[in-house]
Amino acid sequence: MGVGNTGSSLNDFEEGNLFVSDDAGASWKKALDGPHKYEFGDQGSLLVAVKDSKKDDVSEVSYSLDHGLNWKTAALPDSLKLKPEIITTTQDSTSLKFILVGSSGGDNYHVVALDFGGLQEKTCEDNDMEDWSARVDKDGKAICVMGHKQTYRRRKKDADCFLKKEFKDPVPKTEDCECSDADFECDYNFIRKDGECEKAGPIVNQGAYTVLEGTNYSIQVDVMNTRPSNPMGVMFTSNSNGTYFVENLEHTNRNEMGNVDFEKISGIQGIFLVNTVKNWEDVEKHGGSKKEVVTQITFDDGRTFHDIKAGDDRVHLHSVTHLDNVGRVFSSPAPGLVMGVGN
């Protein structure tokens, strides 16, 4: 139950009416005119409402035994008229007894006990109950929600009985559903067209960071720090147990697939080759600038880096960002023997 209104937006509370839903909020109907204070009794078998007035002019309460479809009234005792302050019952809403607190004449307060136990002498039996599904199709049959059909046992709205039971968490009967096309959706940046998922928009790059080949005593990670279309990264090396990292090298060369120009020399601790971007400022500023890639080597696990040379000439080698290179590019099982293609 709730107080509100129909229309394009919510009006003031005083302009609202009492609405009721008995299908878990899927549909609603107006139950009573004007705003009301309300409570549930006997686990929903009984609905009780009293007009929410700012004056001490309320002389009756309304109640429904059929989920708010029909309402009856009961007069307050001794021709009492009051301004309702609160109506309450047990916390689990299983009782048939309620307390109404109201005021009259300014400072005079009244506490009225409401007992609806005499309306129905019969206690509900199994044939007074129904299987109710939280969501149904147009034919009233249960439909799948999150892969399951769930049904609950509850009192029929027109049953002439009360449950008169202590509250227990409702335990649904669950039936697993077979997957159908309706249970599948297109991935991010794809839309469904004629039953097929078609690409719509750029696919988000997955190369935010790359775990590089580590050692027995450290982990090395390259983190992308520029635009995905022409990426560069920063390389970090961890302590011996991986609890913190320090920066080794900036502007490492990487591609859109997350591959990083990095290779540890096979079988030898602390030596690896890495490519960096020499003109990183232009690449960061203009995005489309061609990278000027240079190759460096470290012999102390990234503490210091050195140029590699053939005689007096500096050498630069193509690494894993080159489309034809996969896996281990430079080193071999023979200790110390390294080859590469470059200039």
Tab-separated table of C-alpha atoms in Angstrom:
chain	number	residue	atom	x	y	z
A	1	MET	CA	0.000	0.000	0.000
A	2	GLY	CA	1.033	3.570	-0.496
A	3	VAL	CA	-0.248	7.139	-0.759
A	4	GLY	CA	0.235	8.897	-4.079
A	5	ASN	CA	-1.433	10.071	-7.248
A	6	THR	CA	-1.684	9.398	-10.947
A	7	GLY	CA	-0.300	11.857	-13.487
A	8	SER	CA	3.046	13.095	-14.713
A	9	SER	CA	4.592	13.791	-11.283
A	10	LEU	CA	4.035	13.493	-7.547
A	11	ASN	CA	1.589	15.960	-5.983
A	12	ASP	CA	1.470	17.157	-2.381
A	13	PHE	CA	0.666	14.463	0.176
A	14	GLU	CA	-2.699	16.056	0.976
A	15	GLU	CA	-3.741	15.580	-2.668
A	16	GLY	CA	-2.908	11.872	-2.715
A	17	ASN	CA	-5.069	8.751	-2.501
A	18	LEU	CA	-4.453	5.287	-1.061
A	19	PHE	CA	-3.276	2.749	-3.647
A	20	VAL	CA	-2.902	-1.026	-3.288
A	21	SER	CA	-0.984	-3.672	-5.243
A	22	ASP	CA	-1.304	-7.429	-4.730
A	23	ASP	CA	1.193	-8.494	-7.424
A	24	ALA	CA	4.419	-7.177	-5.854
A	25	GLY	CA	4.047	-3.724	-7.402
A	26	ALA	CA	3.513	-4.772	-11.035
A	27	SER	CA	0.075	-3.119	-11.095
A	28	TRP	CA	-1.807	-0.788	-8.745
A	29	LYS	CA	-5.390	0.296	-8.119
A	30	LYS	CA	-6.864	3.122	-6.108
A	31	ALA	CA	-8.310	1.796	-2.874
A	32	LEU	CA	-9.573	4.846	-0.938
A	33	ASP	CA	-9.949	8.535	-1.661
A	34	GLY	CA	-7.593	10.873	0.137
A	35	PRO	CA	-4.408	10.224	2.118
A	36	HIS	CA	-4.542	7.521	4.786
A	37	LYS	CA	-2.414	5.987	7.503
A	38	TYR	CA	-2.389	2.218	7.036
A	39	GLU	CA	-1.186	-1.112	8.354
A	40	PHE	CA	-1.218	-4.807	7.420
A	41	GLY	CA	-2.573	-7.595	9.604
A	42	ASP	CA	-2.560	-11.406	9.558
A	43	GLN	CA	0.252	-11.447	6.971
A	44	GLY	CA	-1.754	-9.402	4.480
A	45	SER	CA	-5.149	-11.036	4.992
A	46	LEU	CA	-6.320	-7.822	6.632
A	47	LEU	CA	-5.668	-4.255	5.485
A	48	VAL	CA	-6.528	-1.419	7.878
A	49	ALA	CA	-6.546	2.292	7.043
A	50	VAL	CA	-7.593	5.499	8.750
A	51	LYS	CA	-7.947	8.852	7.031
A	52	ASP	CA	-4.906	11.089	7.519
A	53	SER	CA	-6.648	14.319	8.511
A	54	LYS	CA	-5.239	17.509	9.980
A	55	LYS	CA	-8.459	17.994	11.956
A	56	ASP	CA	-10.057	15.956	14.739
A	57	ASP	CA	-12.900	14.863	12.458
A	58	VAL	CA	-12.128	11.162	11.892
A	59	SER	CA	-14.741	8.863	13.420
A	60	GLU	CA	-14.114	5.527	11.665
A	61	VAL	CA	-11.481	3.144	10.328
A	62	SER	CA	-11.605	1.276	7.034
A	63	TYR	CA	-10.602	-2.344	6.499
A	64	SER	CA	-10.406	-4.841	3.661
A	65	LEU	CA	-10.297	-8.642	3.677
A	66	ASP	CA	-9.670	-9.134	-0.067
A	67	HIS	CA	-6.380	-7.355	-0.821
A	68	GLY	CA	-8.003	-3.936	-1.032
A	69	LEU	CA	-10.660	-4.841	-3.607
A	70	ASN	CA	-13.567	-4.035	-1.266
A	71	TRP	CA	-13.543	-1.923	1.881
A	72	LYS	CA	-15.792	-1.671	4.917
A	73	THR	CA	-15.826	0.792	7.810
A	74	ALA	CA	-16.024	0.447	11.571
A	75	ALA	CA	-16.984	3.359	13.816
A	76	LEU	CA	-14.739	4.441	16.664
A	77	PRO	CA	-16.205	3.818	20.151
A	78	ASP	CA	-18.291	6.373	22.040
A	79	SER	CA	-18.838	8.523	18.921
A	80	LEU	CA	-15.196	9.543	19.220
A	81	LYS	CA	-13.731	11.918	16.657
A	82	LEU	CA	-10.001	12.467	16.539
A	83	LYS	CA	-7.018	13.529	14.480
A	84	PRO	CA	-5.064	10.314	13.801
A	85	GLU	CA	-1.399	10.442	14.773
A	86	ILE	CA	-0.347	6.828	14.268
A	87	ILE	CA	-1.761	3.367	13.655
A	88	THR	CA	0.451	0.415	14.479
A	89	THR	CA	0.518	-3.325	15.096
A	90	THR	CA	3.127	-6.001	15.714
A	91	GLN	CA	6.381	-5.605	13.812
A	92	ASP	CA	5.802	-8.694	11.661
A	93	SER	CA	2.203	-7.694	10.749
A	94	THR	CA	0.774	-11.075	11.806
A	95	SER	CA	-1.627	-9.821	14.460
A	96	LEU	CA	-5.330	-9.003	14.118
A	97	LYS	CA	-5.001	-6.305	16.779
A	98	PHE	CA	-3.997	-2.696	16.182
A	99	ILE	CA	-3.417	0.475	18.193
A	100	LEU	CA	-4.699	3.837	16.925
A	101	VAL	CA	-3.368	6.961	18.630
A	102	GLY	CA	-5.053	10.304	17.984
A	103	SER	CA	-5.808	13.689	19.461
A	104	SER	CA	-8.848	15.885	19.890
A	105	GLY	CA	-9.404	19.344	21.239
A	106	GLY	CA	-5.735	20.182	20.979
A	107	ASP	CA	-4.089	18.485	23.981
A	108	ASN	CA	-6.407	15.505	24.525
A	109	TYR	CA	-4.914	12.217	23.336
A	110	HIS	CA	-6.716	8.919	22.854
A	111	VAL	CA	-5.441	5.375	22.468
A	112	VAL	CA	-7.926	3.104	20.708
A	113	ALA	CA	-7.504	-0.679	20.608
A	114	LEU	CA	-8.774	-2.285	17.403
A	115	ASP	CA	-9.430	-6.049	17.400
A	116	PHE	CA	-10.534	-7.662	14.129
A	117	GLY	CA	-10.355	-11.231	15.419
A	118	GLY	CA	-14.135	-11.602	15.440
A	119	LEU	CA	-14.550	-11.005	11.696
A	120	GLN	CA	-13.505	-14.539	10.770
A	121	GLU	CA	-13.745	-17.494	13.129
A	122	LYS	CA	-12.285	-19.979	10.655
A	123	THR	CA	-8.556	-20.647	10.453
A	124	CYS	CA	-7.296	-21.026	6.897
A	125	GLU	CA	-6.797	-24.537	5.555
A	126	ASP	CA	-4.847	-25.753	2.537
A	127	ASN	CA	-7.768	-25.228	0.125
A	128	ASP	CA	-7.894	-21.582	1.217
A	129	MET	CA	-4.358	-21.065	-0.095
A	130	GLU	CA	-3.037	-20.495	-3.616
A	131	ASP	CA	0.243	-20.726	-5.487
A	132	TRP	CA	1.235	-17.204	-6.426
A	133	SER	CA	4.018	-16.237	-8.830
A	134	ALA	CA	5.826	-12.929	-8.566
A	135	ARG	CA	5.850	-12.482	-12.346
A	136	VAL	CA	3.472	-13.987	-14.889
A	137	ASP	CA	2.932	-13.736	-18.642
A	138	LYS	CA	-0.218	-12.501	-20.362
A	139	ASP	CA	-1.835	-15.903	-19.779
A	140	GLY	CA	-1.143	-15.823	-16.049
A	141	LYS	CA	1.618	-18.441	-16.171
A	142	ALA	CA	4.842	-18.014	-14.210
A	143	ILE	CA	7.756	-16.594	-16.162
A	144	CYS	CA	11.480	-16.896	-15.527
A	145	VAL	CA	13.211	-14.262	-13.409
A	146	MET	CA	17.008	-14.586	-13.145
A	147	GLY	CA	16.842	-18.152	-14.445
A	148	HIS	CA	14.103	-19.407	-12.112
A	149	LYS	CA	10.350	-19.643	-11.794
A	150	GLN	CA	9.314	-18.932	-8.219
A	151	THR	CA	5.922	-19.559	-6.641
A	152	TYR	CA	4.756	-18.742	-3.122
A	153	ARG	CA	1.864	-20.006	-1.004
A	154	ARG	CA	-0.493	-17.297	0.172
A	155	ARG	CA	-4.103	-16.908	1.247
A	156	LYS	CA	-6.641	-16.468	-1.554
A	157	LYS	CA	-8.000	-12.945	-1.570
A	158	ASP	CA	-11.638	-14.156	-1.290
A	159	ALA	CA	-11.032	-16.821	1.371
A	160	ASP	CA	-13.273	-16.509	4.454
A	161	CYS	CA	-10.573	-17.211	7.005
A	162	PHE	CA	-7.556	-15.839	8.834
A	163	LEU	CA	-4.097	-17.418	8.908
A	164	LYS	CA	-3.529	-16.826	12.640
A	165	LYS	CA	0.104	-17.939	12.420
A	166	GLU	CA	3.413	-16.586	13.605
A	167	PHE	CA	5.487	-15.025	10.875
A	168	LYS	CA	7.986	-17.170	8.984
A	169	ASP	CA	10.119	-16.048	6.068
A	170	PRO	CA	8.318	-17.083	2.877
A	171	VAL	CA	10.060	-20.024	1.217
A	172	PRO	CA	9.404	-20.071	-2.520
A	173	LYS	CA	9.100	-23.166	-4.649
A	174	THR	CA	11.843	-22.785	-7.256
A	175	GLU	CA	11.957	-24.318	-10.715
A	176	ASP	CA	15.006	-23.852	-12.939
A	177	CYS	CA	14.358	-22.574	-16.453
A	178	GLU	CA	15.849	-23.683	-19.738
A	179	CYS	CA	17.814	-20.884	-21.411
A	180	SER	CA	16.281	-19.314	-24.505
A	181	ASP	CA	17.378	-16.563	-26.885
A	182	ALA	CA	15.704	-14.063	-24.580
A	183	ASP	CA	18.231	-14.938	-21.850
A	184	PHE	CA	21.193	-13.753	-23.912
A	185	GLU	CA	22.249	-10.201	-24.655
A	186	CYS	CA	24.718	-8.561	-26.964
A	187	ASP	CA	28.083	-7.634	-25.495
A	188	TYR	CA	29.080	-4.032	-24.775
A	189	ASN	CA	29.261	-1.923	-27.965
A	190	PHE	CA	27.151	-4.434	-29.901
A	191	ILE	CA	23.452	-4.087	-30.721
A	192	ARG	CA	20.933	-6.700	-31.799
A	193	LYS	CA	19.766	-6.462	-35.390
A	194	ASP	CA	17.662	-9.142	-37.078
A	195	GLY	CA	18.624	-11.599	-34.364
A	196	GLU	CA	22.361	-10.994	-34.704
A	197	CYS	CA	24.776	-8.912	-32.603
A	198	GLU	CA	26.453	-6.263	-34.720
A	199	LYS	CA	29.314	-3.998	-33.685
A	200	ALA	CA	28.241	-0.454	-32.856
A	201	GLY	CA	31.010	1.843	-31.695
A	202	PRO	CA	34.621	1.249	-30.691
A	203	ILE	CA	35.448	-1.700	-28.469
A	204	VAL	CA	36.913	-0.574	-25.146
A	205	ASN	CA	40.626	-1.380	-25.024
A	206	GLN	CA	41.492	-4.136	-22.607
A	207	GLY	CA	45.174	-3.235	-22.150
A	208	ALA	CA	45.016	-1.064	-19.036
A	209	TYR	CA	47.982	-2.951	-17.608
A	210	THR	CA	50.151	-5.915	-18.572
A	211	VAL	CA	51.829	-8.355	-16.202
A	212	LEU	CA	55.337	-8.858	-17.575
A	213	GLU	CA	57.638	-11.835	-17.188
A	214	GLY	CA	58.859	-11.687	-13.606
A	215	THR	CA	61.714	-13.211	-11.628
A	216	ASN	CA	61.918	-15.465	-8.607
A	217	TYR	CA	61.940	-12.410	-6.365
A	218	SER	CA	59.854	-9.700	-8.093
A	219	ILE	CA	56.798	-8.962	-10.213
A	220	GLN	CA	56.964	-6.513	-13.099
A	221	VAL	CA	53.905	-4.702	-14.442
A	222	ASP	CA	53.499	-2.191	-17.268
A	223	VAL	CA	50.621	0.270	-16.803
A	224	MET	CA	49.205	2.202	-19.758
A	225	ASN	CA	49.282	5.945	-19.061
A	226	THR	CA	48.269	7.502	-22.402
A	227	ARG	CA	45.478	7.334	-24.962
A	228	PRO	CA	44.675	3.789	-26.155
A	229	SER	CA	45.074	4.696	-29.859
A	230	ASN	CA	48.859	5.228	-29.592
A	231	PRO	CA	49.703	3.821	-26.187
A	232	MET	CA	52.736	4.103	-23.942
A	233	GLY	CA	53.239	2.816	-20.435
A	234	VAL	CA	55.132	2.961	-17.167
A	235	MET	CA	56.935	-0.105	-15.848
A	236	PHE	CA	56.868	-0.985	-12.141
A	237	THR	CA	58.795	-3.638	-10.194
A	238	SER	CA	57.631	-5.106	-6.886
A	239	ASN	CA	59.470	-6.067	-3.740
A	240	SER	CA	60.145	-9.734	-2.989
A	241	ASN	CA	56.610	-10.536	-1.805
A	242	GLY	CA	54.666	-8.232	-4.145
A	243	THR	CA	53.315	-5.922	-1.443
A	244	TYR	CA	54.570	-2.658	-2.984
A	245	PHE	CA	55.957	-1.455	-6.312
A	246	VAL	CA	58.489	1.129	-7.444
A	247	GLU	CA	58.656	2.855	-10.819
A	248	ASN	CA	61.393	1.510	-13.114
A	249	LEU	CA	60.924	3.146	-16.472
A	250	GLU	CA	58.596	5.627	-18.159
A	251	HIS	CA	57.295	5.803	-21.740
A	252	THR	CA	57.566	2.086	-22.502
A	253	ASN	CA	56.370	1.105	-25.965
A	254	ARG	CA	53.164	-0.930	-26.076
A	255	ASN	CA	50.363	-1.538	-28.570
A	256	GLU	CA	46.569	-1.525	-28.490
A	257	MET	CA	46.474	-5.250	-27.700
A	258	GLY	CA	48.345	-4.696	-24.436
A	259	ASN	CA	51.627	-6.165	-25.709
A	260	VAL	CA	54.723	-4.463	-24.259
A	261	ASP	CA	58.181	-4.385	-25.882
A	262	PHE	CA	59.803	-6.265	-23.005
A	263	GLU	CA	61.744	-9.516	-22.822
A	264	LYS	CA	63.688	-11.129	-20.026
A	265	ILE	CA	66.822	-12.893	-21.245
A	266	SER	CA	66.150	-16.599	-20.863
A	267	GLY	CA	67.860	-18.334	-17.967
A	268	ILE	CA	69.732	-15.289	-16.631
A	269	GLN	CA	68.474	-13.304	-13.661
A	270	GLY	CA	68.198	-9.515	-13.837
A	271	ILE	CA	68.757	-8.941	-17.581
A	272	PHE	CA	65.983	-7.789	-19.903
A	273	LEU	CA	65.461	-5.716	-23.042
A	274	VAL	CA	62.812	-3.012	-23.272
A	275	ASN	CA	61.793	-0.468	-25.893
A	276	THR	CA	60.850	3.085	-24.951
A	277	VAL	CA	59.458	6.033	-26.907
A	278	LYS	CA	62.020	8.788	-27.475
A	279	ASN	CA	59.565	11.444	-28.714
A	280	TRP	CA	57.005	10.753	-25.986
A	281	GLU	CA	56.121	14.445	-25.581
A	282	ASP	CA	54.981	14.727	-29.222
A	283	VAL	CA	53.049	11.462	-28.954
A	284	GLU	CA	51.259	12.628	-25.806
A	285	LYS	CA	50.508	16.062	-27.269
A	286	HIS	CA	49.416	15.123	-30.787
A	287	GLY	CA	48.329	11.516	-30.384
A	288	GLY	CA	48.892	10.583	-34.006
A	289	SER	CA	52.632	11.311	-34.068
A	290	LYS	CA	54.791	8.394	-35.179
A	291	LYS	CA	56.708	6.883	-32.305
A	292	GLU	CA	60.508	7.056	-32.319
A	293	VAL	CA	61.285	3.793	-30.538
A	294	VAL	CA	64.660	3.085	-28.911
A	295	THR	CA	65.946	-0.101	-27.269
A	296	GLN	CA	67.575	-0.330	-23.839
A	297	ILE	CA	68.948	-3.129	-21.693
A	298	THR	CA	69.304	-3.584	-17.934
A	299	PHE	CA	71.675	-5.920	-16.101
A	300	ASP	CA	70.383	-5.180	-12.583
A	301	ASP	CA	66.651	-5.904	-12.840
A	302	GLY	CA	65.703	-2.390	-13.926
A	303	ARG	CA	67.704	-0.251	-11.536
A	304	THR	CA	69.758	1.179	-14.400
A	305	PHE	CA	69.309	1.025	-18.187
A	306	HIS	CA	71.899	1.193	-20.969
A	307	ASP	CA	71.966	1.585	-24.732
A	308	ILE	CA	72.814	-1.512	-26.759
A	309	LYS	CA	75.519	-1.069	-29.369
A	310	ALA	CA	77.119	-2.759	-32.380
A	311	GLY	CA	80.599	-1.280	-32.265
A	312	ASP	CA	80.117	2.457	-31.797
A	313	ASP	CA	76.596	2.475	-33.279
A	314	ARG	CA	73.463	2.325	-31.168
A	315	VAL	CA	71.154	-0.617	-32.035
A	316	HIS	CA	67.338	-0.729	-31.812
A	317	LEU	CA	65.392	-4.003	-32.099
A	318	HIS	CA	61.823	-4.895	-33.051
A	319	SER	CA	60.047	-6.585	-30.143
A	320	VAL	CA	56.594	-8.078	-29.462
A	321	THR	CA	54.580	-5.054	-30.651
A	322	HIS	CA	55.699	-5.950	-34.185
A	323	LEU	CA	52.875	-7.922	-35.803
A	324	ASP	CA	55.139	-10.811	-36.867
A	325	ASN	CA	56.625	-11.345	-33.414
A	326	VAL	CA	54.980	-13.537	-30.785
A	327	GLY	CA	56.224	-15.151	-27.601
A	328	ARG	CA	59.949	-15.045	-26.860
A	329	VAL	CA	61.623	-12.897	-29.556
A	330	PHE	CA	65.304	-12.416	-28.672
A	331	SER	CA	66.725	-15.048	-26.350
A	332	SER	CA	67.282	-18.790	-26.676
A	333	PRO	CA	67.843	-21.797	-24.404
A	334	ALA	CA	71.587	-21.311	-24.902
A	335	PRO	CA	72.727	-19.086	-22.003
A	336	GLY	CA	73.790	-15.664	-23.216
A	337	LEU	CA	72.888	-16.160	-26.895
A	338	VAL	CA	70.505	-13.406	-28.125
A	339	MET	CA	69.331	-12.446	-31.651
A	340	GLY	CA	67.018	-9.764	-33.002
A	341	VAL	CA	65.969	-7.772	-36.070
A	342	GLY	CA	66.513	-4.038	-36.029
A	343	ASN	CA	68.749	-1.193	-37.123
